[in-house]
Amino acid sequence: MTITEKILAAHSDRDEVGPGDLVEARVDLVMCHDVTTPPAVSMLEERGMDRVFDPERIVVTPDHFVPNKDIKSAELAKRLREWTRRHGIRHYYEVGRHGICHALLPEEGFVRPGMVIVGADSHTCTYGALGAFSTGIGSTDLAAVLYSGRLWFRVPESMKVVLEGELPKGVYSKDVILEVIRRIGVDGARYMAMEFTGSLVGKLSVEARLTMTNMAIEAGAKSGIIAPDEKTLEYVRERSDEPFHVYTSDPDADYASTVEVDVSSLEPMVAFPHLPSNGRPISEVGHIPIDQVVIGSCTNGRLEDLRIAAGILRGRKVAPHLRAIVIPATSRVWLQAMREGLLEVFVEAGCAVSTPTCGPCLGGHMGVLAEGERCVSTTNRNFVGRMGHPKSEVYLASPATAAASAVAGRIADPREFLC
Amino acid sequence: MRGYAHVYPRDHINTDEIIPARYLNTDDREELARHALEDLDPGFVGKVKWGDFIVAGENFGCGSSREHAVWALQGAGVGAVLAESFARIFFRNAINTGFPAIECKGISRKVEDGDELEVDLEAGVVRNLTKGEEYKFSPFPDFALEIMRAGGLLEYLRGREG
């Protein structure tokens, strides 16, 4: 069995499961945020089912439209807050202590190997970087799991993504995942578990791995997963005293397909509008002037990302006509970035530094695009209208490429800025 | 189910096109319905009639997990989406809500905008009344039909607990 099959079997009291089997699995952890949870709570209330299976297994953070961007979003956040109080949900991260959910949960030690985790957000697949089965669900599924602690799953086929080689200068895990999605397409792993393996994975930090599993959904995958290694265990033990179980795939496990990438020959990648699969190596990008840069999100808003961006922005200035917006993904990242002097680097370069929010990634607030504007963003989607006007354009890239582009005022090769 | 087809043959019609995130500051279904498919076809809400069908290409509903996408289409009167294939979270949300998301190979090339269709869920057949054609689709798995018959996942769950 694969790691994914083993985790699902263990959580549905079976010795063995295979792709296509329907299982009803126990869920270890449920992630809730301000956009998709209030409707789930309303569904339960309307049906006289307003209970939670276990308040200790629910983690809640408002992150999409906070600090509240308007009266309607304030009402959503209020409904979320009141629900956590009503049910004694302790793991609630109020604005000021909050963070973008997919950065916050691993950082706070809630994510451990071998768990089954669901969240009403498509990027819940992020947590697989720590060896958990983790997938995004809608509000009705969320209501069902909050009520019962269980959920039905179709056991997915697995796709093996074998990453070999050394990352060249200026190339990061974001470039790798954009290359993988370029090769297989936005539905290349539809319904599958993307299992990342190969000699590169062990060399990547846990934070860099989170960037790759985060974007498994952009290839249509149900989950992304990486077998735990020493780095994983160290990361988890620094953050949690709870027990966990490490699963790995058997050598003879079945895979529906295999994708092999030699990263040694990769260049920085830029995904052109309007699909994450429209990746191009930076040498083929040409001259594209831009209006805005966003560095942040559940994909690339962790400390390592900010250090990389600051490394390029230190002592340089953002292009005069351009807005650069930097958003540390969690309050803890924000504080550490301040202590390290990274925020000072950003502000001196002419960036706006925001409190944690998903805001601009989905055209919510804190950096919405006008008609015809172009943005280089470290986020995960560049669909039509994703960050604002339907006639605006989003180019996805790494924090290094985004920082270089902020200085150049056009899409730029970060290798020109690295010594 | 009977209605007229609105054909968008493109692949990867995503949740940002079905209901842009700028409207996710509410879960009021009537308000969401007013913006259904707004960034794909701003005229859609003005022309869709109750019970009409959307016909689309591969991977319909990819992107976000927002169930608001299903609610917006339902609220706008869409009776079902008939697509070459669906993104998995959208498909799951549709089943859980009792909304038919029907995977029917070849349909985006056979049906034209404005064709009158009749959908038989139990038999797994789409009848094109305008063209006099029939298209078969794989009927839903039993568990999905059970959930849809119950009226959605929560009703199913409650019924099972008795």
Coordinates of N, CA and C in Angstrom, one line a residue, chain A residues 262-405:
Chain A
D262 N 14.1 16.2 -13.3 CA 15.4 16.5 -12.9 C 15.5 18.0 -12.7
V263 N 15.6 18.4 -11.4 CA 15.5 19.9 -11.1 C 16.7 20.6 -11.4
S264 N 17.8 19.9 -11.7 CA 19.1 20.6 -11.9 C 19.1 21.5 -13.1
S265 N 18.2 21.2 -14.1 CA 18.1 22.0 -15.3 C 17.0 23.0 -15.3
L266 N 16.4 23.2 -14.1 CA 15.2 24.1 -14.1 C 15.7 25.6 -14.0
E267 N 14.9 26.5 -14.5 CA 15.1 27.9 -14.4 C 14.0 28.4 -13.4
P268 N 14.1 29.6 -12.9 CA 12.9 30.2 -12.2 C 11.7 30.1 -13.2
M269 N 10.5 29.8 -12.6 CA 9.3 29.6 -13.5 C 8.3 30.7 -13.2
V270 N 7.6 31.1 -14.2 CA 6.5 32.0 -14.1 C 5.3 31.4 -14.8
A271 N 4.2 31.3 -14.0 CA 2.9 30.8 -14.6 C 2.1 32.0 -15.1
F272 N 1.9 32.0 -16.4 CA 1.2 33.1 -17.0 C -0.3 32.9 -16.8
P273 N -1.1 34.1 -17.0 CA -2.5 34.0 -16.9 C -3.0 33.0 -18.0
H274 N -4.2 32.3 -17.7 CA -5.0 32.3 -16.5 C -5.1 30.9 -15.9
L275 N -3.9 30.2 -16.0 CA -3.9 28.9 -15.4 C -2.6 28.6 -14.7
P276 N -2.5 28.0 -13.6 CA -1.3 27.7 -12.9 C -0.4 26.8 -13.8
S277 N -1.0 26.1 -14.8 CA -0.2 25.2 -15.6 C 0.5 26.0 -16.8
N278 N 0.3 27.3 -16.9 CA 0.9 28.0 -18.0 C 2.3 28.5 -17.6
G279 N 3.1 27.6 -17.1 CA 4.4 28.0 -16.6 C 5.4 28.2 -17.8
R280 N 6.3 29.2 -17.7 CA 7.3 29.4 -18.6 C 8.6 29.6 -17.9
P281 N 9.7 29.1 -18.4 CA 11.0 29.4 -17.8 C 11.3 30.9 -17.9
I282 N 11.9 31.5 -17.0 CA 12.1 33.0 -17.0 C 12.8 33.5 -18.2
S283 N 13.6 32.6 -18.8 CA 14.3 33.1 -20.1 C 13.4 33.3 -21.2
E284 N 12.2 32.7 -21.1 CA 11.2 32.8 -22.2 C 10.1 33.8 -21.9
V285 N 10.3 34.6 -20.9 CA 9.2 35.4 -20.4 C 9.1 36.7 -21.3
G286 N 10.2 37.3 -21.6 CA 10.2 38.6 -22.4 C 9.9 39.8 -21.5
H287 N 9.6 40.9 -22.1 CA 9.5 42.2 -21.3 C 8.0 42.3 -20.9
I288 N 7.7 42.2 -19.7 CA 6.3 42.3 -19.2 C 6.3 43.3 -18.0
P289 N 5.9 44.5 -18.3 CA 5.8 45.5 -17.2 C 4.7 45.1 -16.2
I290 N 4.9 45.4 -14.9 CA 3.9 45.0 -13.9 C 3.5 46.2 -13.1
D291 N 2.4 46.1 -12.4 CA 1.9 47.1 -11.5 C 2.0 46.8 -10.1
Q292 N 2.0 45.5 -9.7 CA 1.9 45.1 -8.3 C 2.7 43.8 -8.1
V293 N 3.2 43.7 -6.9 CA 3.8 42.4 -6.5 C 3.2 42.1 -5.2
V294 N 2.9 40.8 -5.0 CA 2.4 40.3 -3.7 C 3.3 39.2 -3.3
I295 N 3.9 39.3 -2.1 CA 4.7 38.2 -1.5 C 4.0 37.8 -0.2
G296 N 3.5 36.6 -0.2 CA 2.8 36.1 1.0 C 2.0 34.9 0.6
S297 N 0.9 34.6 1.4 CA -0.1 33.5 1.1 C 0.3 32.2 1.8
C298 N -0.7 31.3 1.7 CA -0.4 29.9 2.3 C 0.6 29.2 1.5
T299 N 0.9 29.7 0.3 CA 1.9 29.0 -0.6 C 3.3 29.5 -0.2
N300 N 3.5 30.8 0.0 CA 4.8 31.4 0.1 C 4.9 32.6 1.1
G301 N 4.3 32.4 2.3 CA 4.3 33.5 3.2 C 5.0 33.1 4.5
R302 N 5.8 32.1 4.5 CA 6.5 31.6 5.7 C 7.8 32.3 5.8
L303 N 8.5 32.1 7.0 CA 9.7 32.9 7.3 C 10.8 32.7 6.2
E304 N 11.0 31.5 5.8 CA 12.0 31.2 4.8 C 11.7 32.0 3.5
D305 N 10.4 32.1 3.1 CA 10.1 32.9 1.9 C 10.4 34.4 2.1
L306 N 10.1 34.9 3.3 CA 10.4 36.3 3.6 C 11.9 36.6 3.6
R307 N 12.7 35.6 4.1 CA 14.1 35.8 4.1 C 14.7 35.8 2.7
I308 N 14.1 35.0 1.8 CA 14.6 35.0 0.4 C 14.2 36.3 -0.3
A309 N 13.0 36.8 0.0 CA 12.6 38.0 -0.7 C 13.4 39.2 -0.1
A310 N 13.7 39.2 1.2 CA 14.4 40.3 1.8 C 15.9 40.3 1.3
G311 N 16.4 39.1 1.0 CA 17.7 39.0 0.5 C 17.9 39.7 -0.8
I312 N 16.9 39.8 -1.6 CA 16.9 40.5 -2.8 C 16.6 42.0 -2.7
L313 N 15.6 42.3 -1.7 CA 15.2 43.7 -1.6 C 16.1 44.5 -0.7
R314 N 17.0 43.9 0.1 CA 17.9 44.6 1.0 C 18.8 45.6 0.2
G315 N 18.6 46.9 0.6 CA 19.4 47.9 0.0 C 19.0 48.3 -1.4
R316 N 17.8 47.8 -1.8 CA 17.3 48.2 -3.1 C 15.9 48.8 -2.9
K317 N 15.4 49.4 -4.0 CA 14.1 50.1 -4.0 C 13.1 49.5 -4.9
V318 N 11.9 49.4 -4.5 CA 10.8 49.0 -5.4 C 10.7 50.0 -6.5
A319 N 10.4 49.5 -7.7 CA 10.3 50.4 -8.9 C 9.2 51.5 -8.6
P320 N 9.5 52.8 -9.1 CA 8.6 53.9 -8.6 C 7.1 53.7 -8.9
H321 N 6.7 53.1 -10.0 CA 5.3 53.1 -10.3 C 4.6 51.9 -9.7
L322 N 5.4 51.0 -8.9 CA 4.9 49.7 -8.6 C 4.5 49.6 -7.1
R323 N 3.5 48.9 -6.8 CA 3.1 48.6 -5.3 C 3.6 47.2 -5.0
A324 N 4.4 47.1 -4.0 CA 4.8 45.7 -3.5 C 4.2 45.5 -2.1
I325 N 3.5 44.4 -2.0 CA 2.8 44.2 -0.7 C 3.3 42.9 -0.1
V326 N 3.8 42.9 1.1 CA 4.4 41.8 1.8 C 3.5 41.4 2.9
I327 N 3.1 40.1 3.0 CA 2.2 39.7 4.0 C 2.7 38.4 4.7
P328 N 3.4 38.6 5.8 CA 3.8 37.4 6.6 C 2.5 36.6 6.9
A329 N 2.7 35.3 6.8 CA 1.5 34.4 6.8 C 0.9 34.2 8.2
T330 N 1.7 34.4 9.2 CA 1.1 34.2 10.6 C 1.6 35.3 11.5
S331 N 1.0 35.5 12.6 CA 1.5 36.5 13.6 C 2.9 36.1 14.1
R332 N 3.1 34.8 14.3 CA 4.4 34.4 14.7 C 5.5 34.7 13.6
V333 N 5.2 34.5 12.4 CA 6.1 34.8 11.3 C 6.4 36.3 11.3
W334 N 5.3 37.1 11.5 CA 5.4 38.5 11.5 C 6.4 39.0 12.5
L335 N 6.2 38.4 13.8 CA 7.1 38.8 14.9 C 8.6 38.4 14.6
Q336 N 8.8 37.2 14.1 CA 10.1 36.8 13.9 C 10.8 37.6 12.7
A337 N 9.9 37.9 11.7 CA 10.4 38.7 10.6 C 10.8 40.1 11.1
M338 N 10.1 40.6 12.1 CA 10.4 41.9 12.7 C 11.8 41.8 13.4
R339 N 11.9 40.7 14.3 CA 13.1 40.6 15.1 C 14.3 40.4 14.2
E340 N 14.2 39.8 13.1 CA 15.3 39.6 12.2 C 15.6 40.8 11.3
G341 N 14.8 41.8 11.4 CA 15.0 43.0 10.6 C 14.4 42.9 9.2
L342 N 13.7 41.8 8.9 CA 13.2 41.7 7.5 C 12.1 42.7 7.2
L343 N 11.3 43.0 8.2 CA 10.2 44.0 7.9 C 10.8 45.4 7.6
E344 N 11.9 45.7 8.3 CA 12.6 47.0 8.0 C 13.2 47.0 6.6
V345 N 13.7 45.9 6.2 CA 14.2 45.8 4.8 C 13.1 46.1 3.8
F346 N 11.9 45.4 4.1 CA 10.8 45.6 3.2 C 10.3 47.1 3.1
V347 N 10.1 47.7 4.3 CA 9.6 49.0 4.4 C 10.6 50.0 3.8
E348 N 11.9 49.8 4.0 CA 12.9 50.7 3.5 C 13.0 50.6 2.0
A349 N 12.6 49.4 1.4 CA 12.6 49.2 0.0 C 11.4 49.9 -0.7
G350 N 10.4 50.2 0.2 CA 9.2 50.8 -0.3 C 8.0 49.8 -0.5
C351 N 8.1 48.8 0.3 CA 6.9 47.8 0.3 C 5.9 48.2 1.4
A352 N 4.7 47.8 1.2 CA 3.7 47.8 2.2 C 3.7 46.5 2.9
V353 N 3.7 46.5 4.3 CA 3.7 45.2 5.0 C 2.4 45.1 5.8
S354 N 1.7 44.0 5.5 CA 0.4 43.9 6.1 C 0.4 42.8 7.2
T355 N -0.7 42.9 8.0 CA -0.9 41.8 9.0 C -1.3 40.6 8.2
P356 N -1.2 39.4 8.8 CA -1.6 38.2 8.0 C -3.0 38.2 7.5
T357 N -3.2 37.9 6.2 CA -4.5 37.8 5.6 C -4.3 37.0 4.3
C358 N -5.4 36.3 3.9 CA -5.4 35.8 2.5 C -5.7 36.9 1.5
G359 N -6.3 38.0 2.0 CA -6.8 39.1 1.2 C -6.6 39.1 -0.3
P360 N -5.4 39.6 -0.7 CA -5.2 39.8 -2.2 C -5.2 38.6 -3.0
C361 N -4.9 37.4 -2.4 CA -4.7 36.2 -3.2 C -6.1 35.9 -3.9
L362 N -7.2 36.2 -3.2 CA -8.5 35.9 -3.9 C -9.3 37.1 -4.2
G363 N -8.5 38.2 -4.4 CA -9.2 39.5 -4.7 C -10.1 40.0 -3.7
G364 N -9.8 39.7 -2.4 CA -10.7 40.1 -1.3 C -10.4 41.5 -0.9
H365 N -9.2 41.8 -0.4 CA -8.8 43.1 0.0 C -7.3 43.2 0.1
M366 N -6.8 44.3 0.5 CA -5.3 44.5 0.7 C -4.5 44.3 -0.6
G367 N -5.0 44.7 -1.7 CA -4.3 44.6 -2.9 C -5.0 44.1 -4.1
V368 N -6.3 44.6 -4.3 CA -7.2 44.2 -5.4 C -6.7 44.9 -6.6
L369 N -6.7 44.2 -7.8 CA -6.2 44.7 -9.0 C -7.3 45.5 -9.8
A370 N -7.0 46.6 -10.5 CA -7.9 47.3 -11.4 C -7.8 46.7 -12.8
E371 N -8.7 47.1 -13.6 CA -8.8 46.6 -15.0 C -7.4 46.8 -15.7
G372 N -7.0 45.8 -16.3 CA -5.7 45.9 -17.1 C -4.4 45.8 -16.3
E373 N -4.5 45.7 -15.0 CA -3.3 45.7 -14.2 C -2.7 44.3 -14.1
R374 N -1.4 44.3 -14.0 CA -0.6 43.0 -13.9 C 0.1 42.9 -12.6
C375 N 0.0 41.7 -12.0 CA 0.6 41.4 -10.7 C 1.5 40.1 -10.8
V376 N 2.7 40.2 -10.2 CA 3.5 39.0 -10.0 C 3.2 38.6 -8.5
S377 N 2.8 37.4 -8.3 CA 2.3 37.0 -7.0 C 2.9 35.7 -6.6
T378 N 3.2 35.5 -5.3 CA 3.8 34.2 -4.8 C 2.6 33.3 -4.4
T379 N 1.4 33.6 -4.8 CA 0.2 32.9 -4.4 C 0.1 31.6 -5.3
N380 N -1.1 31.1 -5.4 CA -1.3 29.8 -6.0 C -2.2 29.7 -7.2
R381 N -3.0 30.8 -7.5 CA -3.9 30.7 -8.6 C -3.9 32.0 -9.4
N382 N -4.1 31.9 -10.7 CA -4.0 33.0 -11.6 C -5.2 33.0 -12.5
F383 N -6.4 32.4 -12.0 CA -7.6 32.4 -12.8 C -8.1 33.8 -13.2
V384 N -9.0 33.8 -14.2 CA -9.6 35.1 -14.5 C -10.2 35.7 -13.3
G385 N -9.9 37.0 -13.0 CA -10.5 37.7 -11.9 C -10.0 37.3 -10.6
R386 N -9.0 36.4 -10.5 CA -8.6 35.9 -9.2 C -8.3 37.0 -8.2
M387 N -7.5 38.0 -8.6 CA -7.1 39.0 -7.7 C -7.8 40.4 -7.9
G388 N -8.9 40.3 -8.6 CA -9.6 41.6 -8.8 C -10.3 41.6 -10.1
H389 N -10.1 42.7 -10.9 CA -10.9 42.9 -12.1 C -10.7 41.7 -13.1
P390 N -11.8 41.3 -13.7 CA -11.7 40.1 -14.7 C -10.7 40.4 -15.8
K391 N -10.4 41.6 -16.0 CA -9.4 41.9 -17.1 C -8.0 42.3 -16.4
S392 N -7.8 41.8 -15.2 CA -6.4 42.0 -14.7 C -5.7 40.7 -14.9
E393 N -4.4 40.7 -14.7 CA -3.6 39.5 -14.9 C -2.7 39.1 -13.7
V394 N -2.6 37.8 -13.4 CA -1.8 37.4 -12.3 C -0.7 36.4 -12.9
Y395 N 0.6 36.7 -12.5 CA 1.7 35.8 -12.9 C 2.2 35.2 -11.6
L396 N 2.2 33.9 -11.5 CA 2.6 33.2 -10.3 C 4.1 32.9 -10.4
A397 N 4.8 33.1 -9.2 CA 6.3 32.9 -9.2 C 6.7 32.7 -7.8
S398 N 8.0 32.5 -7.6 CA 8.6 32.3 -6.3 C 8.8 33.7 -5.6
P399 N 9.0 33.7 -4.3 CA 9.3 34.9 -3.6 C 10.6 35.7 -4.2
A400 N 11.6 34.9 -4.7 CA 12.7 35.5 -5.2 C 12.4 36.3 -6.5
T401 N 11.6 35.6 -7.4 CA 11.2 36.2 -8.7 C 10.3 37.4 -8.4
A402 N 9.4 37.2 -7.4 CA 8.5 38.4 -7.1 C 9.3 39.6 -6.6
A403 N 10.3 39.3 -5.7 CA 11.1 40.4 -5.2 C 11.9 41.1 -6.3
A404 N 12.5 40.3 -7.2 CA 13.3 40.8 -8.3 C 12.4 41.7 -9.2
S405 N 11.2 41.2 -9.4 CA 10.3 41.9 -10.3 C 9.8 43.2 -9.7

